[in-house]
């Protein structure tokens, strides 16, 4: 059973929060707001805040080439759940057996997923940003590991079937790549793009060029 979410619009008349109404109620007249007053009101204007938030989100979606906004929503939820779990663990005494056990399980899991740099301390996962999940998307991992120069190209090549993880061909740019998967990430056999890269790097192998 899910809890009903709190909707501020049911408790506040947001229409009364615009600058002219605030001016009328607080100053008793419809005088024009001064520059510093306008700046102050903008900081607490819920509509501007939502707009700014959307701008930041859109910037992240473009940066990581995330086509499905729902993916980013899921990353935010996961990051929030991890933060809450860490907060609960930190409430326990440092030598509590349950805290020690659960902390190690959590750290090992997050490390294997590539979300934290090392599995040593809860401090490393106290506030994991949603961008940590974005950076483990297959398209991003390919760019970081210099398979391709841009995320756009990475997405295109993935969807065309130019990469594999181990023996398995991968065609989903949004695939979460763990540290173990990253070690087995390579070009698909017979990939024309792979050959072009090798030719560019002057690393052709006659065995490969024969189609073996």
XYZ file of N, CA, C and O in Angstrom:
848
model
N 0.844 -1.191 0.000
C 0.000 0.000 0.000
C 0.873 1.232 0.000
O 1.778 1.356 0.779
N 0.594 2.162 -0.909
C 1.401 3.362 -1.012
C 0.754 4.498 -0.265
O -0.467 4.636 -0.242
N 1.579 5.332 0.328
C 1.072 6.477 1.054
C 0.727 7.588 0.094
O 1.394 7.803 -0.908
N -0.346 8.318 0.405
C -0.724 9.446 -0.440
C 0.328 10.533 -0.330
O 0.795 10.856 0.753
N 0.730 11.081 -1.469
C 1.755 12.120 -1.453
C 1.159 13.446 -1.025
O -0.026 13.714 -1.250
N 1.962 14.282 -0.417
C 1.532 15.589 0.044
C 1.507 16.552 -1.127
O 2.507 16.737 -1.808
N 0.348 17.122 -1.404
C 0.197 18.050 -2.515
C 0.030 19.456 -1.959
O -1.020 19.795 -1.417
N 1.089 20.290 -2.065
C 1.011 21.647 -1.509
C -0.131 22.452 -2.078
O -0.681 23.320 -1.409
N -0.523 22.173 -3.331
C -1.565 22.976 -3.952
C -2.917 22.796 -3.274
O -3.806 23.627 -3.418
N -3.090 21.697 -2.513
C -4.336 21.478 -1.793
C -4.387 22.271 -0.504
O -5.439 22.429 0.099
N -3.249 22.754 -0.060
C -3.178 23.467 1.207
C -2.801 24.931 1.041
O -3.004 25.735 1.943
N -2.256 25.276 -0.115
C -1.854 26.652 -0.358
C -2.483 27.158 -1.645
O -2.571 26.421 -2.617
N -2.922 28.371 -1.620
C -3.385 29.009 -2.841
C -2.167 29.631 -3.506
O -1.779 30.753 -3.190
N -1.561 28.880 -4.419
C -0.316 29.341 -5.009
C -0.506 30.609 -5.825
O 0.449 31.327 -6.091
N -1.734 30.877 -6.201
C -1.984 32.085 -6.954
C -1.727 33.343 -6.149
O -1.542 34.428 -6.703
N -1.719 33.205 -4.814
C -1.480 34.377 -3.976
C -0.008 34.626 -3.770
O 0.376 35.584 -3.107
N 0.846 33.769 -4.337
C 2.278 33.910 -4.092
C 2.992 34.687 -5.186
O 4.196 34.780 -5.182
N 2.231 35.233 -6.149
C 2.903 36.011 -7.178
C 3.298 37.369 -6.642
O 2.737 37.852 -5.656
N 4.254 38.003 -7.296
C 4.826 39.244 -6.797
C 3.809 40.354 -6.568
O 3.807 41.000 -5.525
N 2.855 40.650 -7.511
C 1.904 41.740 -7.283
C 1.046 41.530 -6.053
O 0.814 42.454 -5.278
N 0.557 40.299 -5.829
C -0.278 40.062 -4.658
C 0.508 40.225 -3.372
O -0.002 40.735 -2.385
N 1.745 39.723 -3.364
C 2.579 39.904 -2.175
C 2.769 41.388 -1.887
O 2.731 41.824 -0.763
N 2.990 42.137 -2.936
C 3.192 43.571 -2.764
C 1.953 44.208 -2.158
O 2.044 45.031 -1.252
N 0.751 43.825 -2.644
C -0.477 44.434 -2.157
C -0.722 44.095 -0.691
O -1.068 44.936 0.118
N -0.505 42.800 -0.336
C -0.782 42.370 1.025
C 0.223 42.918 2.027
O -0.111 43.223 3.166
N 1.471 43.039 1.629
C 2.488 43.435 2.597
C 2.672 44.937 2.680
O 3.080 45.459 3.708
N 2.382 45.615 1.593
C 2.652 47.045 1.589
C 1.391 47.894 1.517
O 1.463 49.114 1.634
N 0.218 47.262 1.292
C -1.016 48.007 1.298
C -1.244 48.787 0.018
O -2.154 49.611 -0.053
N -0.437 48.571 -1.014
C -0.619 49.282 -2.276
C -0.034 48.429 -3.395
O 0.581 47.404 -3.157
N -0.265 48.883 -4.626
C 0.217 48.127 -5.778
C 1.502 48.727 -6.330
O 1.749 48.721 -7.530
N 2.340 49.287 -5.452
C 3.574 49.910 -5.927
C 4.448 48.881 -6.619
O 4.386 47.689 -6.348
N 5.292 49.357 -7.519
C 6.211 48.479 -8.236
C 7.317 48.003 -7.306
O 7.851 48.777 -6.516
N 7.622 46.723 -7.380
C 8.653 46.168 -6.504
C 10.034 46.653 -6.913
O 10.328 46.824 -8.095
N 10.866 46.873 -5.924
C 12.246 47.254 -6.182
C 13.029 46.022 -6.661
O 12.604 44.893 -6.459
N 14.193 46.276 -7.250
C 14.979 45.182 -7.829
C 15.320 44.104 -6.811
O 15.201 42.909 -7.072
N 15.756 44.523 -5.615
C 16.157 43.531 -4.612
C 14.950 42.750 -4.110
O 15.062 41.577 -3.731
N 13.764 43.386 -4.129
C 12.551 42.680 -3.706
C 12.143 41.647 -4.755
O 11.711 40.539 -4.415
N 12.274 42.015 -6.011
C 11.955 41.072 -7.078
C 12.877 39.852 -7.035
O 12.443 38.716 -7.220
N 14.171 40.101 -6.776
C 15.130 38.999 -6.687
C 14.800 38.083 -5.517
O 14.898 36.861 -5.602
N 14.401 38.697 -4.394
C 14.059 37.913 -3.211
C 12.838 37.042 -3.475
O 12.810 35.859 -3.114
N 11.815 37.620 -4.111
C 10.604 36.856 -4.383
C 10.856 35.716 -5.368
O 10.255 34.658 -5.270
N 11.777 35.953 -6.301
C 12.085 34.907 -7.257
C 12.671 33.678 -6.567
O 12.438 32.544 -6.958
N 13.424 33.938 -5.500
C 14.062 32.831 -4.780
C 13.036 31.930 -4.103
O 13.298 30.766 -3.846
N 11.868 32.490 -3.762
C 10.865 31.698 -3.051
C 9.653 31.402 -3.920
O 8.655 30.901 -3.447
N 9.733 31.723 -5.215
C 8.625 31.473 -6.117
C 8.642 30.007 -6.534
O 9.573 29.551 -7.175
N 7.584 29.279 -6.196
C 7.549 27.845 -6.446
C 7.593 27.522 -7.940
O 8.150 26.520 -8.353
N 6.987 28.358 -8.745
C 6.957 28.093 -10.173
C 8.338 28.268 -10.777
O 8.763 27.489 -11.626
N 9.060 29.305 -10.373
C 10.425 29.499 -10.854
C 11.310 28.351 -10.410
O 12.167 27.885 -11.145
N 11.102 27.891 -9.166
C 11.913 26.784 -8.640
C 11.700 25.531 -9.484
O 12.640 24.833 -9.850
N 10.447 25.257 -9.825
C 10.147 24.081 -10.635
C 10.773 24.212 -12.015
O 11.305 23.251 -12.574
N 10.726 25.424 -12.566
C 11.309 25.656 -13.874
C 12.816 25.435 -13.845
O 13.384 24.796 -14.724
N 13.479 25.964 -12.794
C 14.929 25.785 -12.657
C 15.285 24.315 -12.522
O 16.276 23.845 -13.070
N 14.454 23.596 -11.763
C 14.701 22.171 -11.562
C 14.600 21.427 -12.888
O 15.421 20.557 -13.196
N 13.601 21.775 -13.692
C 13.434 21.135 -14.994
C 14.607 21.444 -15.919
O 15.025 20.592 -16.705
N 15.122 22.672 -15.826
C 16.269 23.048 -16.651
C 17.490 22.206 -16.297
O 18.213 21.734 -17.173
N 17.717 22.003 -14.998
C 18.850 21.180 -14.552
C 18.679 19.741 -15.014
O 19.627 19.093 -15.466
N 17.441 19.256 -14.891
C 17.165 17.879 -15.293
C 17.358 17.705 -16.794
O 17.962 16.724 -17.238
N 16.872 18.651 -17.577
C 17.029 18.571 -19.031
C 18.496 18.612 -19.430
O 18.911 17.951 -20.393
N 19.282 19.386 -18.694
C 20.713 19.470 -18.973
C 21.375 18.113 -18.760
O 22.212 17.675 -19.561
N 20.995 17.431 -17.682
C 21.553 16.109 -17.388
C 21.109 15.093 -18.444
O 21.905 14.262 -18.900
N 19.839 15.167 -18.837
C 19.333 14.246 -19.858
C 20.109 14.395 -21.164
O 20.417 13.396 -21.830
N 20.427 15.639 -21.520
C 21.192 15.866 -22.750
C 22.639 15.416 -22.591
O 23.214 14.802 -23.497
N 23.225 15.726 -21.436
C 24.627 15.393 -21.204
C 24.882 13.890 -21.314
O 25.865 13.453 -21.921
N 23.980 13.095 -20.736
C 24.165 11.646 -20.732
C 23.341 10.958 -21.828
O 23.251 9.733 -21.857
N 22.741 11.748 -22.698
C 21.962 11.236 -23.817
C 20.899 10.251 -23.329
O 20.756 9.132 -23.877
N 20.148 10.651 -22.316
C 19.075 9.823 -21.760
C 17.787 10.180 -22.484
O 17.249 11.277 -22.316
N 17.291 9.262 -23.291
C 16.100 9.536 -24.090
C 14.813 9.284 -23.317
O 13.793 9.909 -23.590
N 14.849 8.374 -22.372
C 13.662 8.065 -21.569
C 13.786 8.755 -20.216
O 14.590 8.360 -19.370
N 12.985 9.795 -19.995
C 13.040 10.546 -18.743
C 12.769 9.659 -17.531
O 13.256 9.914 -16.431
N 12.011 8.596 -17.734
C 11.692 7.681 -16.637
C 12.962 7.038 -16.074
O 13.026 6.722 -14.886
N 13.977 6.848 -16.909
C 15.253 6.295 -16.435
C 15.848 7.200 -15.362
O 16.300 6.729 -14.313
N 15.848 8.500 -15.646
C 16.424 9.455 -14.690
C 15.594 9.510 -13.412
O 16.140 9.638 -12.314
N 14.279 9.384 -13.545
C 13.403 9.352 -12.371
C 13.754 8.159 -11.484
O 13.818 8.270 -10.255
N 14.008 7.021 -12.109
C 14.385 5.815 -11.353
C 15.734 5.999 -10.667
O 15.917 5.567 -9.526
N 16.677 6.652 -11.347
C 17.980 6.900 -10.737
C 17.828 7.762 -9.480
O 18.481 7.517 -8.461
N 16.976 8.771 -9.568
C 16.735 9.641 -8.417
C 16.153 8.862 -7.244
O 16.551 9.056 -6.086
N 15.213 7.990 -7.550
C 14.576 7.192 -6.498
C 15.582 6.241 -5.848
O 15.618 6.094 -4.622
N 16.400 5.601 -6.662
C 17.408 4.682 -6.135
C 18.425 5.412 -5.270
O 18.802 4.931 -4.190
N 18.861 6.578 -5.734
C 19.821 7.366 -4.958
C 19.209 7.766 -3.620
O 19.879 7.732 -2.577
N 17.932 8.123 -3.636
C 17.247 8.489 -2.403
C 17.123 7.320 -1.439
O 17.312 7.469 -0.230
N 16.828 6.139 -1.963
C 16.709 4.945 -1.123
C 18.047 4.588 -0.479
O 18.098 4.206 0.704
N 19.117 4.716 -1.244
C 20.452 4.424 -0.707
C 20.794 5.407 0.410
O 21.316 5.021 1.461
N 20.499 6.672 0.186
C 20.773 7.700 1.196
C 20.002 7.410 2.485
O 20.549 7.532 3.593
N 18.742 7.001 2.357
C 17.928 6.685 3.537
C 18.473 5.462 4.267
O 18.512 5.431 5.506
N 18.888 4.453 3.517
C 19.430 3.243 4.131
C 20.708 3.557 4.896
O 20.901 3.084 6.023
N 21.574 4.367 4.298
C 22.812 4.762 4.970
C 22.507 5.527 6.247
O 23.148 5.315 7.281
N 21.518 6.407 6.193
C 21.138 7.190 7.371
C 20.665 6.269 8.496
O 20.982 6.499 9.677
N 19.918 5.215 8.153
C 19.440 4.268 9.164
C 20.605 3.488 9.763
O 20.654 3.257 10.985
N 21.546 3.072 8.933
C 22.702 2.324 9.429
C 23.556 3.187 10.367
O 24.080 2.688 11.369
N 23.665 4.457 10.064
C 24.504 5.350 10.874
C 23.889 5.627 12.238
O 24.561 6.124 13.139
N 22.613 5.301 12.389
C 21.965 5.484 13.693
C 22.376 4.388 14.677
O 22.258 4.550 15.891
N 22.831 3.261 14.119
C 23.265 2.161 14.971
C 24.680 2.408 15.478
O 25.445 3.160 14.872
N 25.031 1.766 16.565
C 26.383 1.907 17.099
C 27.384 1.314 16.107
O 27.097 0.302 15.468
N 28.563 1.922 15.999
C 29.567 1.455 15.030
C 29.926 -0.026 15.179
O 30.255 -0.685 14.190
N 29.865 -0.549 16.414
C 30.245 -1.946 16.628
C 29.045 -2.891 16.633
O 29.189 -4.070 16.951
N 27.873 -2.372 16.303
C 26.678 -3.213 16.249
C 26.852 -4.258 15.142
O 27.149 -3.909 14.000
N 26.691 -5.548 15.458
C 26.908 -6.614 14.474
C 26.056 -6.443 13.207
O 26.535 -6.695 12.103
N 24.800 -6.038 13.396
C 23.918 -5.847 12.240
C 24.411 -4.712 11.358
O 24.369 -4.792 10.129
N 24.884 -3.631 12.004
C 25.403 -2.508 11.217
C 26.649 -2.930 10.438
O 26.774 -2.602 9.257
N 27.530 -3.637 11.088
C 28.773 -4.073 10.437
C 28.465 -4.963 9.239
O 29.018 -4.780 8.140
N 27.551 -5.929 9.434
C 27.214 -6.873 8.373
C 26.533 -6.175 7.202
O 26.932 -6.343 6.038
N 25.491 -5.372 7.513
C 24.732 -4.714 6.456
C 25.573 -3.655 5.730
O 25.425 -3.460 4.523
N 26.446 -3.005 6.465
C 27.313 -1.997 5.854
C 28.230 -2.630 4.818
O 28.395 -2.110 3.712
N 28.804 -3.774 5.174
C 29.719 -4.439 4.242
C 28.988 -4.930 3.001
O 29.495 -4.824 1.873
N 27.770 -5.451 3.203
C 26.973 -5.920 2.061
C 26.656 -4.752 1.128
O 26.791 -4.863 -0.097
N 26.254 -3.634 1.722
C 25.905 -2.451 0.933
C 27.117 -1.912 0.179
O 27.039 -1.623 -1.025
N 28.252 -1.785 0.878
C 29.459 -1.252 0.252
C 29.933 -2.138 -0.894
O 30.309 -1.637 -1.962
N 29.913 -3.445 -0.683
C 30.349 -4.368 -1.732
C 29.441 -4.278 -2.956
O 29.914 -4.303 -4.097
N 28.141 -4.155 -2.694
C 27.182 -4.074 -3.791
C 27.368 -2.786 -4.591
O 27.423 -2.824 -5.832
N 27.457 -1.661 -3.903
C 27.608 -0.375 -4.585
C 28.930 -0.292 -5.332
O 29.003 0.290 -6.423
N 29.966 -0.896 -4.753
C 31.274 -0.885 -5.421
C 31.230 -1.728 -6.691
O 31.732 -1.320 -7.739
N 30.632 -2.911 -6.594
C 30.558 -3.792 -7.761
C 29.728 -3.161 -8.877
O 29.972 -3.400 -10.062
N 28.771 -2.318 -8.489
C 27.939 -1.623 -9.478
C 28.656 -0.404 -10.066
O 28.159 0.219 -11.016
N 29.814 -0.060 -9.483
C 30.575 1.069 -9.989
C 30.073 2.413 -9.497
O 30.399 3.451 -10.079
N 29.315 2.412 -8.419
C 28.709 3.655 -7.920
C 29.570 4.381 -6.899
O 29.370 5.570 -6.654
N 30.528 3.670 -6.283
C 31.443 4.298 -5.329
C 32.874 3.881 -5.690
O 33.089 2.810 -6.260
N 33.864 4.734 -5.354
C 35.256 4.455 -5.747
C 35.917 3.333 -4.964
O 36.833 2.681 -5.463
N 35.473 3.096 -3.731
C 36.043 1.997 -2.939
C 35.037 1.551 -1.886
O 34.185 2.329 -1.460
N 35.131 0.291 -1.434
C 34.161 -0.251 -0.478
C 34.622 -0.150 0.971
O 34.506 -1.103 1.744
N 35.153 1.009 1.336
C 35.783 1.135 2.646
C 34.916 1.808 3.718
O 35.013 1.495 4.890
N 34.080 2.758 3.296
C 33.385 3.559 4.306
C 31.994 3.968 3.850
O 31.746 4.183 2.655
N 31.091 4.093 4.829
C 29.742 4.567 4.541
C 29.753 5.996 4.006
O 28.827 6.425 3.321
N 30.804 6.732 4.331
C 30.897 8.115 3.876
C 30.903 8.185 2.352
O 30.479 9.183 1.766
N 31.386 7.121 1.707
C 31.459 7.106 0.249
C 30.079 6.985 -0.398
O 29.928 7.250 -1.591
N 29.096 6.537 0.370
C 27.762 6.366 -0.220
C 26.688 7.114 0.561
O 25.500 6.839 0.428
N 27.117 8.072 1.395
C 26.155 8.836 2.206
C 25.211 9.636 1.323
O 24.005 9.697 1.560
N 25.750 10.234 0.277
C 24.910 11.017 -0.634
C 25.289 10.713 -2.084
O 25.897 11.530 -2.762
N 24.923 9.527 -2.529
C 25.205 9.142 -3.905
C 24.275 9.922 -4.836
O 23.059 9.839 -4.703
N 24.819 10.679 -5.777
C 23.971 11.449 -6.695
C 23.401 10.556 -7.795
O 23.953 9.496 -8.104
N 22.298 10.973 -8.370
C 21.695 10.208 -9.460
C 22.642 10.128 -10.655
O 22.581 9.184 -11.447
N 23.550 11.100 -10.765
C 24.503 11.096 -11.888
C 25.460 9.911 -11.805
O 26.054 9.516 -12.813
N 25.616 9.324 -10.611
C 26.469 8.130 -10.481
C 25.900 6.978 -11.306
O 26.648 6.202 -11.905
N 24.574 6.882 -11.336
C 23.932 5.857 -12.158
C 24.063 6.202 -13.637
O 24.276 5.326 -14.468
N 23.940 7.495 -13.944
C 24.066 7.934 -15.342
C 25.429 7.549 -15.908
O 25.536 7.133 -17.067
N 26.469 7.682 -15.086
C 27.827 7.417 -15.560
C 28.109 5.934 -15.776
O 29.131 5.584 -16.368
N 27.209 5.070 -15.309
C 27.408 3.627 -15.528
C 26.583 3.105 -16.696
O 26.566 1.897 -16.953
N 25.922 3.985 -17.404
C 25.212 3.569 -18.610
C 26.239 3.137 -19.668
O 27.320 3.713 -19.770
N 25.885 2.143 -20.447
C 26.824 1.573 -21.417
C 27.423 2.634 -22.338
O 28.636 2.643 -22.587
N 26.588 3.535 -22.837
C 27.087 4.558 -23.769
C 28.153 5.434 -23.122
O 29.150 5.795 -23.759
N 27.967 5.770 -21.851
C 28.925 6.618 -21.144
C 30.214 5.853 -20.868
O 31.322 6.384 -21.031
N 30.092 4.597 -20.469
C 31.268 3.772 -20.179
C 32.138 3.619 -21.427
O 33.375 3.645 -21.344
N 31.510 3.505 -22.580
C 32.268 3.382 -23.822
C 33.090 4.634 -24.112
O 34.241 4.555 -24.544
N 32.503 5.799 -23.837
C 33.226 7.052 -24.058
C 34.368 7.192 -23.046
O 35.493 7.558 -23.405
N 34.085 6.896 -21.792
C 35.103 6.999 -20.738
C 36.291 6.086 -21.040
O 37.446 6.456 -20.804
N 36.001 4.912 -21.593
C 37.061 3.954 -21.905
C 37.607 4.121 -23.323
O 38.318 3.244 -23.826
N 37.242 5.241 -23.956
C 37.820 5.659 -25.240
C 37.561 4.692 -26.398
O 38.381 4.571 -27.322
N 36.427 3.994 -26.349
C 36.040 3.201 -27.508
C 35.553 4.128 -28.623
O 35.796 3.877 -29.802
N 34.826 5.174 -28.209
C 34.287 6.158 -29.147
C 34.448 7.551 -28.529
O 34.536 7.685 -27.309
N 34.485 8.601 -29.374
C 34.731 9.947 -28.846
C 33.521 10.655 -28.252
O 33.671 11.530 -27.404
N 32.303 10.303 -28.702
C 31.123 11.027 -28.217
C 30.025 10.059 -27.774
O 29.963 8.910 -28.249
N 29.167 10.553 -26.891
C 28.057 9.732 -26.399
C 27.077 9.442 -27.540
O 26.529 8.337 -27.637
N 26.861 10.418 -28.397
C 25.937 10.232 -29.525
C 26.394 9.086 -30.415
O 25.590 8.237 -30.825
N 27.694 9.047 -30.704
C 28.234 7.951 -31.519
C 28.113 6.624 -30.790
O 27.797 5.595 -31.399
N 28.363 6.651 -29.488
C 28.280 5.423 -28.693
C 26.873 4.837 -28.776
O 26.704 3.629 -28.990
N 25.864 5.671 -28.615
C 24.473 5.215 -28.686
C 24.193 4.594 -30.061
O 23.594 3.524 -30.174
N 24.646 5.268 -31.105
C 24.426 4.790 -32.474
C 25.083 3.429 -32.697
O 24.453 2.501 -33.224
N 26.334 3.290 -32.284
C 27.059 2.039 -32.506
C 26.491 0.887 -31.671
O 26.469 -0.264 -32.119
N 26.055 1.210 -30.460
C 25.452 0.174 -29.606
C 24.193 -0.370 -30.265
O 23.983 -1.587 -30.357
N 23.335 0.534 -30.705
C 22.062 0.123 -31.306
C 22.283 -0.640 -32.614
O 21.443 -1.450 -33.014
N 23.416 -0.393 -33.265
C 23.731 -1.113 -34.504
C 24.414 -2.458 -34.233
O 24.687 -3.212 -35.169
N 24.678 -2.759 -32.964
C 25.232 -4.063 -32.600
C 26.729 -4.190 -32.736
O 27.235 -5.254 -33.110
N 27.474 -3.127 -32.441
C 28.932 -3.161 -32.601
C 29.685 -3.553 -31.315
O 30.915 -3.599 -31.329
N 28.951 -3.806 -30.215
C 29.640 -4.124 -28.957
C 29.066 -5.373 -28.308
O 27.911 -5.727 -28.509
N 29.911 -6.003 -27.541
C 29.485 -7.173 -26.773
C 30.114 -7.138 -25.393
O 31.161 -6.515 -25.185
N 29.468 -7.813 -24.468
C 30.022 -8.000 -23.127
C 30.178 -9.499 -22.946
O 29.186 -10.222 -22.891
N 31.435 -9.937 -22.920
C 31.680 -11.369 -22.963
C 31.230 -11.868 -24.331
O 31.504 -11.239 -25.342
N 30.492 -12.970 -24.376
C 30.022 -13.487 -25.664
C 28.708 -12.854 -26.130
O 28.256 -13.108 -27.251
N 28.091 -12.038 -25.272
C 26.745 -11.529 -25.551
C 26.766 -10.159 -26.224
O 27.379 -9.203 -25.723
N 26.062 -10.064 -27.349
C 25.901 -8.797 -28.047
C 24.970 -7.897 -27.224
O 23.968 -8.356 -26.680
N 25.317 -6.606 -27.109
C 24.480 -5.672 -26.352
C 24.022 -4.540 -27.267
O 24.815 -3.967 -28.011
N 22.723 -4.240 -27.209
C 22.161 -3.205 -28.084
C 21.371 -2.162 -27.308
O 20.650 -1.367 -27.903
N 21.512 -2.173 -25.988
C 20.783 -1.219 -25.151
C 21.751 -0.193 -24.570
O 22.524 -0.508 -23.675
N 21.710 1.058 -25.040
C 22.632 2.097 -24.555
C 22.463 2.407 -23.070
O 23.381 2.923 -22.435
N 21.282 2.082 -22.516
C 21.002 2.400 -21.121
C 21.429 1.287 -20.160
O 21.290 1.434 -18.940
N 21.973 0.202 -20.692
C 22.384 -0.926 -19.852
C 23.338 -0.467 -18.753
O 24.304 0.250 -19.011
N 23.061 -0.873 -17.504
C 23.960 -0.539 -16.397
C 25.163 -1.479 -16.441
O 25.022 -2.698 -16.392
N 26.349 -0.908 -16.520
C 27.581 -1.696 -16.633
C 28.269 -1.783 -15.279
O 28.727 -0.782 -14.733
N 28.350 -3.002 -14.735
C 29.054 -3.209 -13.475
C 30.551 -3.244 -13.741
O 30.994 -3.277 -14.892
N 31.342 -3.262 -12.664
C 32.801 -3.322 -12.844
C 33.217 -4.621 -13.554
O 34.108 -4.620 -14.405
N 32.566 -5.710 -13.206
C 32.899 -6.985 -13.832
C 32.529 -6.979 -15.311
O 33.294 -7.445 -16.159
N 31.367 -6.432 -15.632
C 30.931 -6.340 -17.029
C 31.883 -5.461 -17.833
O 32.185 -5.746 -18.992
N 32.364 -4.388 -17.203
C 33.271 -3.468 -17.890
C 34.550 -4.164 -18.324
O 35.103 -3.871 -19.391
N 35.022 -5.103 -17.508
C 36.253 -5.846 -17.831
C 36.087 -6.720 -19.066
O 37.081 -7.121 -19.671
N 34.842 -7.045 -19.415
C 34.590 -7.932 -20.546
C 33.917 -7.205 -21.713
O 33.387 -7.838 -22.630
N 33.965 -5.884 -21.676
C 33.364 -5.070 -22.732
C 34.338 -4.927 -23.903
O 35.499 -4.548 -23.718
N 33.870 -5.266 -25.102
C 34.739 -5.179 -26.278
C 33.895 -5.047 -27.543
O 32.660 -5.061 -27.491
N 34.565 -4.923 -28.672
C 33.873 -4.835 -29.956
C 33.266 -6.184 -30.326
O 33.805 -7.232 -29.996
N 32.156 -6.132 -31.048
C 31.541 -7.358 -31.551
C 32.401 -7.914 -32.676
O 33.062 -7.168 -33.405
N 32.403 -9.219 -32.805
C 33.181 -9.846 -33.862
C 32.660 -9.415 -35.234
O 31.456 -9.395 -35.472
N 33.576 -9.069 -36.110
C 33.180 -8.668 -37.455
C 32.685 -7.243 -37.568
O 32.202 -6.837 -38.632
N 32.781 -6.459 -36.494
C 32.308 -5.075 -36.526
C 33.132 -4.244 -37.506
O 34.353 -4.191 -37.427
N 32.441 -3.578 -38.442
C 33.133 -2.723 -39.404
C 33.744 -1.508 -38.701
O 34.796 -1.016 -39.100
N 33.059 -1.038 -37.677
C 33.573 0.107 -36.920
C 34.871 -0.275 -36.224
O 35.828 0.501 -36.181
N 34.921 -1.503 -35.698
C 36.138 -1.987 -35.040
C 37.299 -1.957 -36.022
O 38.408 -1.529 -35.684
N 37.050 -2.403 -37.245
C 38.106 -2.426 -38.258
C 38.559 -1.013 -38.610
O 39.750 -0.765 -38.795
N 37.602 -0.099 -38.706
C 37.944 1.287 -39.016
C 38.821 1.885 -37.931
O 39.788 2.604 -38.214
N 38.496 1.571 -36.682
C 39.290 2.071 -35.564
C 40.692 1.486 -35.605
O 41.687 2.181 -35.382
N 40.766 0.197 -35.898
C 42.081 -0.449 -35.969
C 42.919 0.133 -37.100
O 44.127 0.352 -36.964
N 42.266 0.389 -38.235
C 42.980 0.976 -39.363
C 43.493 2.365 -38.998
O 44.612 2.745 -39.335
N 42.641 3.111 -38.297
C 43.034 4.457 -37.880
C 44.232 4.400 -36.938
O 45.142 5.214 -37.001
N 44.219 3.404 -36.068
C 45.304 3.264 -35.093
C 46.479 2.459 -35.637
O 47.444 2.185 -34.938
N 46.353 2.037 -36.913
C 47.414 1.251 -37.558
C 47.711 -0.020 -36.784
O 48.859 -0.388 -36.559
N 46.628 -0.705 -36.362
C 46.788 -1.916 -35.565
C 46.087 -3.105 -36.214
O 45.590 -3.989 -35.552
N 46.005 -3.106 -37.545
C 45.307 -4.177 -38.226
C 45.955 -5.539 -37.981
O 47.176 -5.658 -37.937
N 45.110 -6.497 -37.855
C 45.566 -7.872 -37.683
C 45.037 -8.662 -38.873
O 43.828 -8.725 -39.102
N 45.951 -9.277 -39.653
C 45.521 -10.018 -40.836
C 44.505 -11.094 -40.518
O 43.607 -11.395 -41.288
N 44.633 -11.661 -39.329
C 43.715 -12.719 -38.916
C 42.301 -12.170 -38.820
O 41.341 -12.787 -39.254
N 42.174 -10.965 -38.248
C 40.867 -10.311 -38.132
C 40.320 -9.953 -39.504
O 39.130 -10.101 -39.780
N 41.203 -9.427 -40.365
C 40.746 -8.954 -41.659
C 40.273 -10.103 -42.551
O 39.536 -9.891 -43.495
N 40.706 -11.309 -42.248
C 40.244 -12.465 -43.007
C 38.867 -12.915 -42.555
O 38.313 -13.877 -43.099
N 38.312 -12.214 -41.564
C 36.964 -12.521 -41.115
C 36.895 -13.569 -40.046
O 35.847 -14.120 -39.743
N 38.046 -13.892 -39.427
C 38.079 -14.911 -38.370
C 37.873 -14.265 -37.012
O 38.002 -13.085 -36.855
